[in-house]
């Protein structure tokens, strides 16, 4: 078969077995996964500075310029979109962000970086949590802002009409 035994590097772009570091990583793009050590495994970084400072985080998937840029040790994150989860830090694990700037910042003002988040989902350009250190937050919609840990937000403040078809079961 066509198995890679060494990394291939062309103009600072790593292809194949371990773009830079561990043997099961794929990095495509300037600065993508450039800091990884051998402990970092099963990562995919596509885009300039995707997984830029990842040293030993594993099972991370970053597609987009600066996606998951600040992850160093965290695992099981997926970020798709430019700047998705850009500032998420060392204990940010089990997160999903889809959309440009999804999970990049936090708060109503959108000026503070989101540095820690766990088990949360942000779908939509600029979808973000209300606070840092949130757990289990689901935020869906363009420019939607979450409510804090263990909460769900669908849409933003400009939504004027919403409808749910079928049976809606609301527990006590």
PDB file of C-alpha atoms in Angstrom:
ATOM      1  CA  UNK A   1       0.000   0.000   0.000  1.00  0.00           C
ATOM      2  CA  UNK A   2       0.869   3.664  -0.046  1.00  0.00           C
ATOM      3  CA  UNK A   3       1.822   4.146   3.605  1.00  0.00           C
ATOM      4  CA  UNK A   4       3.920   7.170   4.544  1.00  0.00           C
ATOM      5  CA  UNK A   5       6.990   6.395   6.615  1.00  0.00           C
ATOM      6  CA  UNK A   6       8.183   9.994   6.896  1.00  0.00           C
ATOM      7  CA  UNK A   7       6.571  13.406   6.829  1.00  0.00           C
ATOM      8  CA  UNK A   8       6.760  15.290   3.573  1.00  0.00           C
ATOM      9  CA  UNK A   9       7.314  19.007   3.921  1.00  0.00           C
ATOM     10  CA  UNK A  10       6.940  21.519   1.109  1.00  0.00           C
ATOM     11  CA  UNK A  11       7.132  25.255   1.916  1.00  0.00           C
ATOM     12  CA  UNK A  12       6.261  24.629   5.605  1.00  0.00           C
ATOM     13  CA  UNK A  13       3.269  22.457   4.712  1.00  0.00           C
ATOM     14  CA  UNK A  14       3.278  19.002   6.276  1.00  0.00           C
ATOM     15  CA  UNK A  15       1.616  16.104   4.509  1.00  0.00           C
ATOM     16  CA  UNK A  16       1.222  12.494   5.549  1.00  0.00           C
ATOM     17  CA  UNK A  17       2.492  10.750   8.625  1.00  0.00           C
ATOM     18  CA  UNK A  18       2.954  13.356  11.336  1.00  0.00           C
ATOM     19  CA  UNK A  19       3.055  16.778   9.709  1.00  0.00           C
ATOM     20  CA  UNK A  20       5.246  17.733  12.651  1.00  0.00           C
ATOM     21  CA  UNK A  21       5.524  15.572  15.754  1.00  0.00           C
ATOM     22  CA  UNK A  22       3.429  12.473  16.429  1.00  0.00           C
ATOM     23  CA  UNK A  23       2.996   9.704  13.872  1.00  0.00           C
ATOM     24  CA  UNK A  24      -0.786   9.933  13.438  1.00  0.00           C
ATOM     25  CA  UNK A  25      -1.300  13.626  12.754  1.00  0.00           C
ATOM     26  CA  UNK A  26      -2.041  15.400   9.497  1.00  0.00           C
ATOM     27  CA  UNK A  27      -1.199  19.073   9.159  1.00  0.00           C
ATOM     28  CA  UNK A  28      -1.773  21.207   6.079  1.00  0.00           C
ATOM     29  CA  UNK A  29      -1.091  24.945   6.182  1.00  0.00           C
ATOM     30  CA  UNK A  30       1.508  27.391   7.380  1.00  0.00           C
ATOM     31  CA  UNK A  31       1.952  26.980  11.146  1.00  0.00           C
ATOM     32  CA  UNK A  32      -0.618  24.174  11.345  1.00  0.00           C
ATOM     33  CA  UNK A  33       0.098  21.983  14.397  1.00  0.00           C
ATOM     34  CA  UNK A  34       3.678  23.255  14.367  1.00  0.00           C
ATOM     35  CA  UNK A  35       4.346  22.911  18.114  1.00  0.00           C
ATOM     36  CA  UNK A  36       3.120  19.346  18.529  1.00  0.00           C
ATOM     37  CA  UNK A  37       5.213  16.809  20.363  1.00  0.00           C
ATOM     38  CA  UNK A  38       5.187  13.038  19.960  1.00  0.00           C
ATOM     39  CA  UNK A  39       2.485  12.803  22.629  1.00  0.00           C
ATOM     40  CA  UNK A  40       0.031  14.589  20.300  1.00  0.00           C
ATOM     41  CA  UNK A  41      -1.782  11.939  18.285  1.00  0.00           C
ATOM     42  CA  UNK A  42      -4.727  11.617  15.944  1.00  0.00           C
ATOM     43  CA  UNK A  43      -5.049  15.330  15.154  1.00  0.00           C
ATOM     44  CA  UNK A  44      -6.083  16.972  11.914  1.00  0.00           C
ATOM     45  CA  UNK A  45      -5.119  20.601  11.291  1.00  0.00           C
ATOM     46  CA  UNK A  46      -5.984  22.281   7.998  1.00  0.00           C
ATOM     47  CA  UNK A  47      -5.455  26.033   7.644  1.00  0.00           C
ATOM     48  CA  UNK A  48      -2.939  28.659   8.617  1.00  0.00           C
ATOM     49  CA  UNK A  49      -2.232  28.379  12.360  1.00  0.00           C
ATOM     50  CA  UNK A  50      -4.818  25.639  12.924  1.00  0.00           C
ATOM     51  CA  UNK A  51      -3.827  23.894  16.185  1.00  0.00           C
ATOM     52  CA  UNK A  52      -0.848  26.263  16.246  1.00  0.00           C
ATOM     53  CA  UNK A  53       0.402  25.628  19.799  1.00  0.00           C
ATOM     54  CA  UNK A  54      -0.915  22.100  20.330  1.00  0.00           C
ATOM     55  CA  UNK A  55       1.813  20.214  22.175  1.00  0.00           C
ATOM     56  CA  UNK A  56       0.172  17.035  23.395  1.00  0.00           C
ATOM     57  CA  UNK A  57      -3.554  17.338  22.765  1.00  0.00           C
ATOM     58  CA  UNK A  58      -5.034  14.405  20.871  1.00  0.00           C
ATOM     59  CA  UNK A  59      -8.120  13.677  18.802  1.00  0.00           C
ATOM     60  CA  UNK A  60      -8.591  17.310  17.795  1.00  0.00           C
ATOM     61  CA  UNK A  61     -10.003  18.314  14.405  1.00  0.00           C
ATOM     62  CA  UNK A  62      -9.349  21.880  13.248  1.00  0.00           C
ATOM     63  CA  UNK A  63     -10.294  23.139   9.783  1.00  0.00           C
ATOM     64  CA  UNK A  64      -9.951  26.868   9.154  1.00  0.00           C
ATOM     65  CA  UNK A  65      -7.383  29.560   9.718  1.00  0.00           C
ATOM     66  CA  UNK A  66      -6.603  29.810  13.448  1.00  0.00           C
ATOM     67  CA  UNK A  67      -9.139  27.097  14.361  1.00  0.00           C
ATOM     68  CA  UNK A  68      -8.227  25.717  17.808  1.00  0.00           C
ATOM     69  CA  UNK A  69      -5.112  27.894  17.673  1.00  0.00           C
ATOM     70  CA  UNK A  70      -4.524  28.039  21.447  1.00  0.00           C
ATOM     71  CA  UNK A  71      -5.151  24.403  22.421  1.00  0.00           C
ATOM     72  CA  UNK A  72      -2.059  22.981  24.126  1.00  0.00           C
ATOM     73  CA  UNK A  73      -3.064  19.772  25.951  1.00  0.00           C
ATOM     74  CA  UNK A  74      -6.817  19.420  25.405  1.00  0.00           C
ATOM     75  CA  UNK A  75      -8.479  16.602  23.478  1.00  0.00           C
ATOM     76  CA  UNK A  76     -11.638  15.676  21.593  1.00  0.00           C
ATOM     77  CA  UNK A  77     -12.420  19.075  20.087  1.00  0.00           C
ATOM     78  CA  UNK A  78     -13.787  19.813  16.626  1.00  0.00           C
ATOM     79  CA  UNK A  79     -13.610  23.307  15.159  1.00  0.00           C
ATOM     80  CA  UNK A  80     -14.647  24.108  11.593  1.00  0.00           C
ATOM     81  CA  UNK A  81     -14.402  27.734  10.462  1.00  0.00           C
ATOM     82  CA  UNK A  82     -11.896  30.530  10.604  1.00  0.00           C
ATOM     83  CA  UNK A  83     -11.120  31.364  14.255  1.00  0.00           C
ATOM     84  CA  UNK A  84     -13.465  28.655  15.578  1.00  0.00           C
ATOM     85  CA  UNK A  85     -12.545  28.029  19.228  1.00  0.00           C
ATOM     86  CA  UNK A  86      -9.445  30.150  18.578  1.00  0.00           C
ATOM     87  CA  UNK A  87      -8.604  30.953  22.207  1.00  0.00           C
ATOM     88  CA  UNK A  88      -9.862  27.731  23.863  1.00  0.00           C
ATOM     89  CA  UNK A  89      -7.222  26.658  26.361  1.00  0.00           C
ATOM     90  CA  UNK A  90      -5.708  23.679  28.115  1.00  0.00           C
ATOM     91  CA  UNK A  91      -8.813  22.255  29.809  1.00  0.00           C
ATOM     92  CA  UNK A  92     -11.179  22.885  26.891  1.00  0.00           C
ATOM     93  CA  UNK A  93     -12.280  19.385  25.907  1.00  0.00           C
ATOM     94  CA  UNK A  94     -15.152  17.661  24.119  1.00  0.00           C
ATOM     95  CA  UNK A  95     -16.336  20.752  22.241  1.00  0.00           C
ATOM     96  CA  UNK A  96     -17.815  21.363  18.792  1.00  0.00           C
ATOM     97  CA  UNK A  97     -17.736  24.721  16.992  1.00  0.00           C
ATOM     98  CA  UNK A  98     -18.946  25.194  13.427  1.00  0.00           C
ATOM     99  CA  UNK A  99     -18.877  28.616  11.779  1.00  0.00           C
ATOM    100  CA  UNK A 100     -16.491  31.512  11.429  1.00  0.00           C
ATOM    101  CA  UNK A 101     -15.640  32.839  14.902  1.00  0.00           C
ATOM    102  CA  UNK A 102     -17.858  30.177  16.550  1.00  0.00           C
ATOM    103  CA  UNK A 103     -16.682  29.851  20.145  1.00  0.00           C
ATOM    104  CA  UNK A 104     -13.949  32.437  19.634  1.00  0.00           C
ATOM    105  CA  UNK A 105     -15.205  34.976  22.163  1.00  0.00           C
ATOM    106  CA  UNK A 106     -17.746  35.116  24.986  1.00  0.00           C
ATOM    107  CA  UNK A 107     -20.300  37.471  26.431  1.00  0.00           C
ATOM    108  CA  UNK A 108     -22.849  39.940  25.142  1.00  0.00           C
ATOM    109  CA  UNK A 109     -20.155  42.422  24.098  1.00  0.00           C
ATOM    110  CA  UNK A 110     -18.241  39.753  22.147  1.00  0.00           C
ATOM    111  CA  UNK A 111     -14.969  41.426  23.195  1.00  0.00           C
ATOM    112  CA  UNK A 112     -13.576  38.895  25.674  1.00  0.00           C
ATOM    113  CA  UNK A 113     -11.845  35.736  24.433  1.00  0.00           C
ATOM    114  CA  UNK A 114     -13.302  32.363  25.379  1.00  0.00           C
ATOM    115  CA  UNK A 115     -10.339  30.653  27.050  1.00  0.00           C
ATOM    116  CA  UNK A 116     -11.943  27.621  28.737  1.00  0.00           C
ATOM    117  CA  UNK A 117     -15.049  25.605  27.834  1.00  0.00           C
ATOM    118  CA  UNK A 118     -16.031  21.949  28.199  1.00  0.00           C
ATOM    119  CA  UNK A 119     -18.599  19.659  26.556  1.00  0.00           C
ATOM    120  CA  UNK A 120     -20.199  22.530  24.635  1.00  0.00           C
ATOM    121  CA  UNK A 121     -21.509  23.104  21.103  1.00  0.00           C
ATOM    122  CA  UNK A 122     -21.521  26.354  19.113  1.00  0.00           C
ATOM    123  CA  UNK A 123     -23.085  26.297  15.654  1.00  0.00           C
ATOM    124  CA  UNK A 124     -23.280  29.456  13.559  1.00  0.00           C
ATOM    125  CA  UNK A 125     -21.012  32.346  12.758  1.00  0.00           C
ATOM    126  CA  UNK A 126     -20.046  34.023  16.023  1.00  0.00           C
ATOM    127  CA  UNK A 127     -22.158  31.672  18.170  1.00  0.00           C
ATOM    128  CA  UNK A 128     -20.664  31.930  21.648  1.00  0.00           C
ATOM    129  CA  UNK A 129     -21.198  31.318  25.378  1.00  0.00           C
ATOM    130  CA  UNK A 130     -22.102  33.981  27.871  1.00  0.00           C
ATOM    131  CA  UNK A 131     -19.262  33.201  30.297  1.00  0.00           C
ATOM    132  CA  UNK A 132     -15.872  31.521  30.490  1.00  0.00           C
ATOM    133  CA  UNK A 133     -15.515  28.007  31.999  1.00  0.00           C
ATOM    134  CA  UNK A 134     -18.956  26.915  30.820  1.00  0.00           C
ATOM    135  CA  UNK A 135     -19.940  23.263  30.751  1.00  0.00           C
ATOM    136  CA  UNK A 136     -22.548  21.621  28.532  1.00  0.00           C
ATOM    137  CA  UNK A 137     -23.703  24.728  26.674  1.00  0.00           C
ATOM    138  CA  UNK A 138     -25.549  24.465  23.355  1.00  0.00           C
ATOM    139  CA  UNK A 139     -25.718  27.650  21.252  1.00  0.00           C
ATOM    140  CA  UNK A 140     -27.157  27.623  17.733  1.00  0.00           C
ATOM    141  CA  UNK A 141     -27.551  30.582  15.379  1.00  0.00           C
ATOM    142  CA  UNK A 142     -25.797  33.533  13.853  1.00  0.00           C
ATOM    143  CA  UNK A 143     -24.417  35.776  16.623  1.00  0.00           C
ATOM    144  CA  UNK A 144     -26.311  33.724  19.234  1.00  0.00           C
ATOM    145  CA  UNK A 145     -25.163  34.080  22.860  1.00  0.00           C
ATOM    146  CA  UNK A 146     -25.549  31.327  25.430  1.00  0.00           C
ATOM    147  CA  UNK A 147     -27.022  31.540  28.926  1.00  0.00           C
ATOM    148  CA  UNK A 148     -24.321  29.704  30.903  1.00  0.00           C
ATOM    149  CA  UNK A 149     -23.613  26.105  31.867  1.00  0.00           C
ATOM    150  CA  UNK A 150     -26.233  23.440  31.180  1.00  0.00           C
ATOM    151  CA  UNK A 151     -28.316  25.681  28.906  1.00  0.00           C
ATOM    152  CA  UNK A 152     -29.566  25.811  25.316  1.00  0.00           C
ATOM    153  CA  UNK A 153     -30.060  28.840  23.070  1.00  0.00           C
ATOM    154  CA  UNK A 154     -31.466  28.647  19.557  1.00  0.00           C
ATOM    155  CA  UNK A 155     -31.393  31.926  17.635  1.00  0.00           C
ATOM    156  CA  UNK A 156     -30.438  35.464  18.516  1.00  0.00           C
ATOM    157  CA  UNK A 157     -32.295  38.522  19.791  1.00  0.00           C
ATOM    158  CA  UNK A 158     -33.450  39.425  16.270  1.00  0.00           C
ATOM    159  CA  UNK A 159     -35.572  36.267  15.895  1.00  0.00           C
ATOM    160  CA  UNK A 160     -39.240  37.334  15.841  1.00  0.00           C
ATOM    161  CA  UNK A 161     -40.982  34.094  14.963  1.00  0.00           C
ATOM    162  CA  UNK A 162     -40.250  30.472  15.952  1.00  0.00           C
ATOM    163  CA  UNK A 163     -42.181  27.261  15.415  1.00  0.00           C
ATOM    164  CA  UNK A 164     -41.759  23.650  16.498  1.00  0.00           C
ATOM    165  CA  UNK A 165     -43.770  20.988  14.686  1.00  0.00           C
ATOM    166  CA  UNK A 166     -44.770  17.712  16.245  1.00  0.00           C
ATOM    167  CA  UNK A 167     -44.983  16.700  19.858  1.00  0.00           C
ATOM    168  CA  UNK A 168     -42.939  18.835  22.236  1.00  0.00           C
ATOM    169  CA  UNK A 169     -42.320  17.055  25.516  1.00  0.00           C
ATOM    170  CA  UNK A 170     -41.315  19.448  28.304  1.00  0.00           C
ATOM    171  CA  UNK A 171     -40.397  17.675  31.561  1.00  0.00           C
ATOM    172  CA  UNK A 172     -41.227  19.244  34.928  1.00  0.00           C
TER     173      UNK A 172
END
